[in-house]
Coordinates of C-alpha atoms in Angstrom, one line a residue:
M1 CA -30.5 11.1 -16.6
S2 CA -30.8 10.7 -20.4
A3 CA -27.1 10.3 -21.1
H4 CA -24.6 8.3 -19.2
P5 CA -22.8 10.9 -17.1
S6 CA -19.3 9.5 -17.5
A7 CA -19.5 10.6 -21.2
A8 CA -19.3 14.2 -20.1
V9 CA -16.0 13.8 -18.3
T10 CA -14.1 11.2 -20.3
A11 CA -10.7 12.7 -21.3
S12 CA -8.4 9.7 -21.1
A13 CA -5.6 9.8 -23.7
P14 CA -4.3 6.5 -25.1
L15 CA -1.5 5.0 -23.1
D16 CA 1.5 5.8 -25.2
S17 CA 3.3 2.5 -24.8
A18 CA 1.0 0.3 -22.8
A19 CA 1.0 -2.3 -25.5
C20 CA 4.8 -2.7 -25.4
A21 CA 5.5 -6.4 -24.5
D22 CA 9.3 -5.8 -24.4
P23 CA 10.4 -5.7 -20.7
C24 CA 13.1 -3.2 -21.7
C25 CA 10.7 -0.6 -23.1
A26 CA 10.0 2.7 -21.4
A27 CA 7.6 3.0 -18.6
P28 CA 4.2 1.8 -20.0
L29 CA 2.1 4.1 -17.8
P30 CA 3.2 7.7 -17.8
V31 CA 3.1 9.5 -14.4
L32 CA 3.1 13.1 -13.3
G33 CA 6.5 14.4 -12.4
R34 CA 8.5 12.4 -14.9
D35 CA 10.1 15.5 -16.3
V36 CA 10.7 17.3 -13.0
T37 CA 14.3 18.5 -12.4
V38 CA 15.9 19.0 -9.0
P39 CA 19.1 20.7 -8.0
L40 CA 22.2 18.8 -6.9
V41 CA 24.5 20.0 -4.1
T42 CA 27.4 19.4 -6.4
G43 CA 26.0 21.8 -9.0
G44 CA 23.6 21.5 -11.9
E45 CA 20.2 19.8 -12.1
V46 CA 19.0 16.4 -13.0
T47 CA 15.7 14.7 -13.7
Y48 CA 14.3 13.5 -10.5
A49 CA 14.2 9.7 -10.0
A50 CA 11.2 8.9 -7.8
L51 CA 12.0 5.5 -6.3
D52 CA 9.7 5.7 -3.3
Y53 CA 6.6 4.1 -4.8
A54 CA 6.0 2.0 -1.7
A55 CA 5.2 5.1 0.3
S56 CA 3.2 7.0 -2.4
A57 CA 3.2 6.3 -6.1
P58 CA 3.0 9.3 -8.4
A59 CA -0.3 10.0 -10.0
L60 CA -0.8 8.4 -13.4
Q61 CA -1.2 10.9 -16.2
R62 CA -4.4 9.1 -17.1
V63 CA -5.7 9.6 -13.6
W64 CA -4.8 13.3 -13.6
D65 CA -6.4 13.8 -17.0
D66 CA -9.6 12.1 -15.9
V67 CA -9.8 14.1 -12.7
A68 CA -9.1 17.4 -14.5
A69 CA -11.9 16.6 -17.0
Y70 CA -14.4 15.8 -14.2
A71 CA -13.4 18.8 -12.0
P72 CA -15.7 21.4 -13.7
Y73 CA -18.7 19.0 -13.2
Y74 CA -18.0 18.4 -9.5
G75 CA -21.1 18.4 -7.3
S76 CA -22.4 17.0 -4.1
V77 CA -22.8 13.2 -4.0
H78 CA -26.3 11.6 -3.2
R79 CA -29.6 13.3 -2.8
G80 CA -28.8 16.4 -4.8
A81 CA -31.5 17.4 -7.5
G82 CA -29.1 19.3 -9.7
Y83 CA -27.5 17.9 -12.9
L84 CA -23.9 18.1 -11.5
S85 CA -25.0 16.4 -8.3
Q86 CA -26.7 13.6 -10.2
L87 CA -23.7 13.3 -12.5
S88 CA -21.3 13.1 -9.5
T89 CA -23.5 10.6 -7.8
D90 CA -23.5 8.3 -10.8
L91 CA -19.7 8.8 -11.2
F92 CA -19.3 7.8 -7.5
E93 CA -21.4 4.7 -7.7
N94 CA -20.0 3.7 -11.1
S95 CA -16.6 3.9 -9.5
R96 CA -17.8 1.4 -6.9
V97 CA -18.7 -1.0 -9.7
T98 CA -15.3 -0.5 -11.4
V99 CA -13.4 -1.2 -8.1
A100 CA -15.5 -4.4 -7.5
E101 CA -14.7 -5.6 -11.0
F102 CA -11.0 -4.8 -10.5
L103 CA -11.0 -6.9 -7.4
D104 CA -13.1 -9.6 -8.9
C105 CA -15.5 -9.4 -6.0
R106 CA -18.2 -12.0 -5.3
P107 CA -22.0 -11.3 -5.6
G108 CA -23.0 -9.7 -2.3
D109 CA -19.6 -8.2 -1.5
Q110 CA -19.6 -4.6 -0.5
V111 CA -17.1 -1.9 -1.6
V112 CA -16.7 0.7 1.1
F113 CA -14.7 3.8 0.3
T114 CA -12.4 5.0 3.0
R115 CA -9.4 7.3 3.3
S116 CA -6.6 4.7 3.1
T117 CA -5.6 1.1 3.9
T118 CA -5.1 2.2 7.5
D119 CA -8.6 3.7 7.6
S120 CA -10.0 0.5 6.0
L121 CA -8.5 -1.8 8.5
N122 CA -9.5 0.4 11.5
L123 CA -13.0 0.3 10.1
L124 CA -13.0 -3.5 10.0
A125 CA -11.5 -3.6 13.5
R126 CA -14.5 -1.5 14.7
A127 CA -16.8 -4.0 13.0
L128 CA -15.4 -7.1 14.7
P129 CA -18.0 -9.2 16.6
A130 CA -17.7 -9.4 20.3
D131 CA -14.9 -11.6 21.7
C132 CA -13.3 -11.9 18.2
Q133 CA -9.8 -13.3 18.2
V134 CA -7.4 -11.8 15.7
F135 CA -4.2 -13.4 14.4
V136 CA -1.6 -11.2 12.8
Y137 CA 2.1 -11.7 12.0
E138 CA 4.7 -9.4 13.5
T139 CA 5.8 -8.8 9.9
E140 CA 2.8 -6.6 9.1
H141 CA 2.9 -2.9 8.4
H142 CA 1.6 -0.9 11.3
A143 CA -1.6 -0.2 9.4
S144 CA -2.5 -3.9 9.7
L145 CA -0.6 -4.6 12.9
L146 CA -2.1 -2.0 15.3
P147 CA -5.8 -1.6 14.7
W148 CA -6.8 -4.7 16.6
Q149 CA -5.9 -3.5 20.1
D150 CA -9.5 -3.8 21.4
A151 CA -9.7 -7.4 20.3
R152 CA -7.9 -10.6 21.6
V153 CA -4.8 -10.4 19.5
T154 CA -2.3 -13.3 18.9
Y155 CA 0.9 -12.0 17.3
L156 CA 2.7 -14.6 15.2
N157 CA 6.4 -14.7 14.8
A158 CA 8.1 -13.8 11.5
P159 CA 8.2 -17.0 9.3
R160 CA 11.3 -17.7 7.2
T161 CA 9.5 -19.5 4.4
P162 CA 6.0 -19.3 2.9
H163 CA 5.4 -22.9 4.0
Q164 CA 6.4 -21.9 7.6
A165 CA 3.9 -19.0 7.4
V166 CA 1.1 -21.4 6.7
E167 CA 2.2 -23.9 9.4
T168 CA 2.5 -21.1 12.0
L169 CA -1.0 -20.0 11.3
E170 CA -2.4 -23.5 11.3
R171 CA -0.9 -24.2 14.7
A172 CA -2.2 -21.0 16.2
L173 CA -5.7 -21.5 14.9
A174 CA -5.8 -25.1 16.1
D175 CA -5.1 -23.9 19.6
R176 CA -7.8 -21.2 19.6
D177 CA -11.3 -21.3 21.1
P178 CA -13.2 -23.1 18.3
Y179 CA -16.5 -21.5 19.1
G180 CA -15.7 -17.8 18.9
P181 CA -15.3 -15.6 15.8
A182 CA -11.7 -15.2 14.5
L183 CA -10.0 -13.1 11.9
V184 CA -6.6 -13.5 10.3
C185 CA -4.8 -10.4 8.9
V186 CA -2.0 -10.8 6.4
T187 CA -0.2 -8.7 3.8
G188 CA -0.1 -9.6 0.2
A189 CA 3.3 -8.2 -0.5
S190 CA 5.7 -6.9 2.2
N191 CA 6.4 -3.2 2.2
V192 CA 9.9 -3.9 3.5
T193 CA 11.1 -6.9 1.4
G194 CA 8.6 -6.9 -1.4
E195 CA 8.1 -10.6 -1.0
L196 CA 4.8 -12.1 -1.9
W197 CA 2.9 -14.0 0.8
P198 CA 1.0 -17.2 0.3
V199 CA -2.4 -15.6 0.6
K200 CA -4.5 -18.3 -1.0
E201 CA -2.9 -21.0 1.2
L202 CA -3.4 -18.8 4.3
A203 CA -7.0 -18.2 3.4
A204 CA -7.6 -21.9 3.1
A205 CA -6.0 -22.5 6.5
A206 CA -8.1 -19.8 8.1
H207 CA -11.3 -21.1 6.6
A208 CA -10.5 -24.7 7.6
H209 CA -10.4 -23.5 11.2
G210 CA -13.5 -21.4 11.0
A211 CA -11.7 -18.1 10.8
R212 CA -12.0 -15.2 8.3
I213 CA -9.2 -13.4 6.6
V214 CA -8.5 -9.8 5.5
L215 CA -5.8 -9.1 2.9
D216 CA -3.7 -5.9 3.2
A217 CA -3.2 -5.4 -0.5
A218 CA -1.6 -1.9 -0.3
Q219 CA 1.6 -3.1 -1.8
L220 CA 0.1 -5.9 -3.9
A221 CA -2.7 -4.2 -5.9
P222 CA -0.4 -1.8 -7.7
H223 CA 1.8 -4.6 -9.0
H224 CA -0.3 -7.8 -9.4
P225 CA -3.9 -8.6 -10.1
V226 CA -5.9 -9.1 -6.9
S227 CA -8.9 -11.5 -7.1
V228 CA -11.1 -11.7 -4.0
R229 CA -12.8 -14.7 -5.6
E230 CA -9.7 -16.6 -6.5
L231 CA -7.7 -15.9 -3.4
D232 CA -10.9 -16.6 -1.3
V233 CA -10.2 -13.8 1.1
D234 CA -13.1 -12.3 3.1
W235 CA -11.9 -8.7 2.8
V236 CA -9.3 -6.8 0.9
A237 CA -8.0 -3.3 1.7
F238 CA -5.8 -0.9 -0.3
S239 CA -5.0 2.8 -0.7
G240 CA -5.4 5.0 -3.7
H241 CA -2.1 6.8 -3.0
K242 CA -0.2 3.6 -3.7
L243 CA -2.3 2.8 -6.7
Y244 CA -1.2 5.9 -8.7
A245 CA -4.3 7.8 -7.4
P246 CA -3.1 10.1 -4.6
F247 CA -6.3 11.9 -3.9
G248 CA -7.1 10.8 -0.3
S249 CA -9.2 7.7 -0.8
G250 CA -8.9 4.0 0.0
V251 CA -11.0 0.8 -0.2
L252 CA -12.4 -1.9 2.0
A253 CA -14.1 -4.6 0.0
G254 CA -15.6 -7.9 0.9
R255 CA -18.2 -9.7 3.0
A256 CA -21.1 -7.5 4.1
D257 CA -22.5 -9.2 7.2
W258 CA -20.0 -8.0 9.9
L259 CA -20.1 -4.5 8.3
Q260 CA -23.9 -4.4 8.3
E261 CA -24.2 -5.6 11.9
A262 CA -21.6 -3.2 13.3
E263 CA -22.3 0.3 14.5
P264 CA -21.4 2.9 11.8
Y265 CA -17.7 3.7 11.7
L266 CA -18.6 7.4 11.8
A267 CA -21.9 8.7 12.9
G268 CA -23.4 11.4 10.6
G269 CA -25.2 12.3 7.5
G270 CA -25.1 9.7 4.7
A271 CA -24.8 6.8 7.1
S272 CA -28.2 7.5 8.6
K273 CA -31.4 6.4 6.7
R274 CA -33.9 8.0 9.2
V275 CA -33.5 10.2 12.2
A276 CA -36.4 11.1 14.5
R277 CA -36.8 12.7 18.0
R278 CA -38.3 10.6 20.7
A279 CA -40.9 11.7 23.2
D280 CA -38.3 11.4 26.0
G281 CA -36.1 13.9 24.2
G282 CA -33.7 11.4 22.7
V283 CA -33.0 10.5 19.1
D284 CA -33.8 7.3 17.2
V285 CA -31.6 6.5 14.2
E286 CA -32.1 3.9 11.5
W287 CA -28.7 3.3 9.8
H288 CA -28.2 2.2 6.2
T289 CA -27.3 -1.4 5.6
T290 CA -25.4 -0.7 2.4
A291 CA -21.8 0.6 2.1
A292 CA -23.2 4.0 3.0
R293 CA -23.4 2.8 6.6
H294 CA -19.7 3.4 6.9
E295 CA -19.3 6.4 4.5
A296 CA -20.7 9.2 6.7
G297 CA -20.1 12.7 5.6
S298 CA -19.6 14.2 2.1
P299 CA -17.8 11.5 0.0
N300 CA -14.5 12.2 -1.6
V301 CA -15.8 11.8 -5.1
I302 CA -12.6 13.0 -6.8
G303 CA -10.5 10.5 -4.7
V304 CA -12.9 7.7 -5.5
Y305 CA -13.0 8.5 -9.2
S306 CA -9.2 8.6 -9.3
I307 CA -9.1 5.1 -7.9
A308 CA -11.5 3.9 -10.5
S309 CA -9.5 5.6 -13.2
A310 CA -6.3 3.9 -12.0
C311 CA -8.0 0.5 -11.9
K312 CA -9.1 0.9 -15.5
A313 CA -5.6 2.1 -16.6
L314 CA -3.9 -0.9 -14.9
T315 CA -6.4 -3.3 -16.4
E316 CA -6.1 -1.9 -19.9
A317 CA -2.3 -1.9 -19.8
G318 CA -2.5 -5.6 -18.8
F319 CA -0.9 -7.0 -15.6
D320 CA 0.9 -9.7 -17.6
A321 CA 3.0 -7.0 -19.4
L322 CA 3.3 -4.9 -16.2
V323 CA 4.5 -7.8 -14.1
S324 CA 7.0 -9.0 -16.8
R325 CA 8.6 -5.5 -17.1
E326 CA 8.7 -5.1 -13.3
R327 CA 10.5 -8.4 -12.9
H328 CA 13.1 -7.1 -15.4
L329 CA 13.6 -4.0 -13.2
I330 CA 13.7 -6.1 -10.0
A331 CA 16.4 -8.3 -11.5
K332 CA 18.4 -5.3 -12.6
V333 CA 18.4 -3.8 -9.1
R334 CA 19.1 -7.0 -7.3
E335 CA 22.0 -7.9 -9.7
G336 CA 23.4 -4.4 -9.2
L337 CA 23.2 -4.5 -5.5
A338 CA 24.6 -8.1 -5.4
A339 CA 27.7 -6.8 -7.2
V340 CA 28.6 -4.5 -4.2
P341 CA 29.9 -6.7 -1.4
E342 CA 29.1 -4.0 1.2
V343 CA 25.4 -4.2 0.5
R344 CA 23.1 -6.7 2.2
V345 CA 19.5 -7.0 0.9
L346 CA 16.9 -7.8 3.5
S347 CA 14.7 -10.9 3.0
L348 CA 12.5 -13.2 5.0
F349 CA 12.0 -15.9 2.3
G350 CA 15.3 -15.9 0.5
D351 CA 16.7 -14.7 -2.9
D352 CA 14.4 -16.9 -5.0
A353 CA 11.1 -15.7 -3.4
P354 CA 8.8 -13.9 -5.9
R355 CA 8.4 -10.2 -5.1
V356 CA 7.1 -6.8 -6.2
G357 CA 9.3 -3.8 -6.9
V358 CA 10.2 -3.1 -3.2
I359 CA 13.7 -3.8 -2.0
S360 CA 15.3 -2.8 1.3
F361 CA 19.0 -3.1 2.1
V362 CA 21.8 -1.8 4.4
V363 CA 25.4 -0.8 3.5
D364 CA 28.3 -1.6 5.7
G365 CA 29.9 1.5 7.2
W366 CA 27.0 3.7 6.4
N367 CA 24.0 4.9 8.4
S368 CA 21.1 4.4 6.1
S369 CA 19.8 7.9 6.6
H370 CA 23.2 9.3 5.5
F371 CA 23.2 7.0 2.4
A372 CA 19.7 8.0 1.4
A373 CA 20.5 11.7 1.9
A374 CA 23.5 11.4 -0.4
L375 CA 21.4 9.6 -3.1
S376 CA 19.0 12.5 -3.0
A377 CA 21.4 15.5 -2.8
E378 CA 24.2 14.2 -5.1
Y379 CA 22.2 12.1 -7.6
G380 CA 18.6 13.3 -7.5
I381 CA 17.3 9.9 -6.4
G382 CA 14.4 9.7 -3.9
V383 CA 14.3 6.6 -1.7
R384 CA 13.1 5.9 1.8
D385 CA 15.1 5.2 4.9
G386 CA 14.2 4.1 8.4
L387 CA 11.9 1.3 9.7
F388 CA 9.1 1.8 7.1
C389 CA 6.2 1.7 9.6
A390 CA 7.0 -2.0 10.1
H391 CA 9.3 -1.7 13.2
P392 CA 9.0 -5.3 14.5
L393 CA 9.9 -6.7 11.0
V394 CA 12.8 -4.5 10.3
R395 CA 14.2 -5.0 13.8
T396 CA 13.9 -8.7 13.3
L397 CA 15.8 -8.5 10.0
L398 CA 18.5 -6.2 11.3
G399 CA 18.7 -7.3 14.9
S400 CA 21.6 -9.7 14.5
E401 CA 23.5 -7.4 12.2
P402 CA 25.9 -4.7 13.4
Q403 CA 25.4 -1.4 11.7
D404 CA 27.7 1.7 12.1
P405 CA 25.5 4.6 13.0
G406 CA 27.9 6.9 11.2
E407 CA 28.2 10.6 11.8
C408 CA 24.9 11.7 10.4
G409 CA 21.3 10.8 10.5
A410 CA 21.3 8.1 13.2
P411 CA 17.7 8.0 14.4
E412 CA 17.1 8.3 18.1
A413 CA 17.4 5.0 20.0
E414 CA 16.5 4.0 23.5
P415 CA 19.4 4.0 26.0
G416 CA 21.6 0.9 25.5
E417 CA 19.9 0.1 22.2
R418 CA 21.7 0.3 18.9
S419 CA 20.3 2.5 16.2
L420 CA 18.8 0.5 13.4
N421 CA 17.5 1.7 10.1
A422 CA 17.5 0.6 6.4
I423 CA 17.2 1.9 2.9
R424 CA 14.2 1.1 0.7
V425 CA 14.0 1.5 -3.1
S426 CA 10.6 0.9 -4.7
F427 CA 9.3 1.4 -8.2
G428 CA 6.4 0.4 -10.5
A429 CA 4.7 0.9 -13.8
G430 CA 5.7 4.5 -14.1
T431 CA 9.5 4.0 -13.5
P432 CA 11.8 4.6 -16.5
N433 CA 14.7 2.2 -17.0
E434 CA 17.1 5.2 -16.6
H435 CA 16.0 5.8 -13.0
V436 CA 16.9 2.2 -12.0
E437 CA 20.2 2.3 -13.9
R438 CA 21.1 5.6 -12.2
F439 CA 20.2 4.2 -8.8
V440 CA 22.4 1.1 -9.3
G441 CA 25.3 3.3 -10.5
A442 CA 24.9 5.7 -7.6
V443 CA 25.0 2.9 -5.0
R444 CA 28.2 1.6 -6.6
E445 CA 29.9 5.0 -6.6
L446 CA 28.9 6.0 -3.1
V447 CA 30.2 2.7 -1.7
R448 CA 33.4 3.0 -3.7
D449 CA 34.2 6.7 -3.5
G450 CA 32.2 7.9 -0.5
A451 CA 29.9 11.0 -0.4
K452 CA 31.1 14.1 -2.2
W453 CA 29.5 16.4 0.3
Q454 CA 29.4 16.9 4.1
Y455 CA 26.1 16.1 5.9
R456 CA 24.7 16.9 9.3
T457 CA 21.7 15.9 11.4
E458 CA 18.8 18.3 11.6
S459 CA 15.5 17.5 13.4
G460 CA 16.4 13.8 13.2
R461 CA 17.1 13.9 9.4
C462 CA 20.4 13.8 7.6
V463 CA 20.8 16.8 5.4
P464 CA 23.6 18.4 3.4
A465 CA 25.7 20.8 5.4
V466 CA 25.5 24.4 4.2

């Protein structure tokens, strides 16, 4: 094409306060929904405080604008002769380059587009060499805990310090069969406690024992820069919907060899390079050796482009400024919760551990589902409650602590087992200060005064009683 196709769809407005270095400034990256109002059971309406970023972050305004500008030019990706198809193909492949730059990939690394972190790690699990041994901590999100069922899996106990995490891995690797392939799977930032894991040190330990390592960066990439080269990980996986790009795409990036040698994750068009009938009636297939090998079907070009747009927005805003402001918000929340004696914040590594904007806690005398329902119905604050798809970790953190199941919202438990659940508040670059301040004030009021409304359990959820 004579002109660069991205020129036709560029619509990004300047970030209205991205250059603000003051950690007290308004959210530097505007998101959709920041002006949405919701009704309160006590009467009136209030601007919704979305504090569940760890589940799905709202779309950046920048991402939405870029997608809207591209939408009229949408076309089939790869092999199409028409202008819109060629433009969409270039946009798709340029997005692959943008993501590789965002992750600081090495020459030869592949960027494979998937549906999510879960999909990425299941893809890698399908690509493991025969007799591969996998080492994974019990602290992982289910997306990185469960895909390895067909391999020889060693589950590692929850460490209580970063140093202990490295020691635990080193001991486990020292005891493994030194001649077979091995993979270590570790999170970059916990989706329960927000704590940062010693990824670079764990990568060094893995490589010293002849193992490879994959980083689950679902909670890390939206908050901190992720450099494949500097961390020396073999693969990294993350989701668009946690990176302010909730359009159904994810990423698996890293070494190409295991991916090239594996059978395609999905069999179909796009993954196949040549297909021919045999004389015996069968079919011969030659599969691609590029990332296309694991991208069968019509690619989600809008989802992929939205991830690239988010990567650019975060890079341009500057992670130094974003991290500085987020630390300010984290301190505000932790100080507010610490001032309420009935609140206990969950942690593996202790109060001084560096973390992202993800904080889980329990409140004495409250079932967590009841507390979360009251935050929503009476204050317009959206948080998460439960076990956060990290059941072994949350059960480890809560197992020795009594918790009153309360009268509402106690999740079902096995006979003889106490009901356990927690509350999680999470935030990021699109969170206004007011949302954090309202949350801290609401926790204080609920603990001091109790709920203003009656609640009941409906389909396992705590909801306001009508």
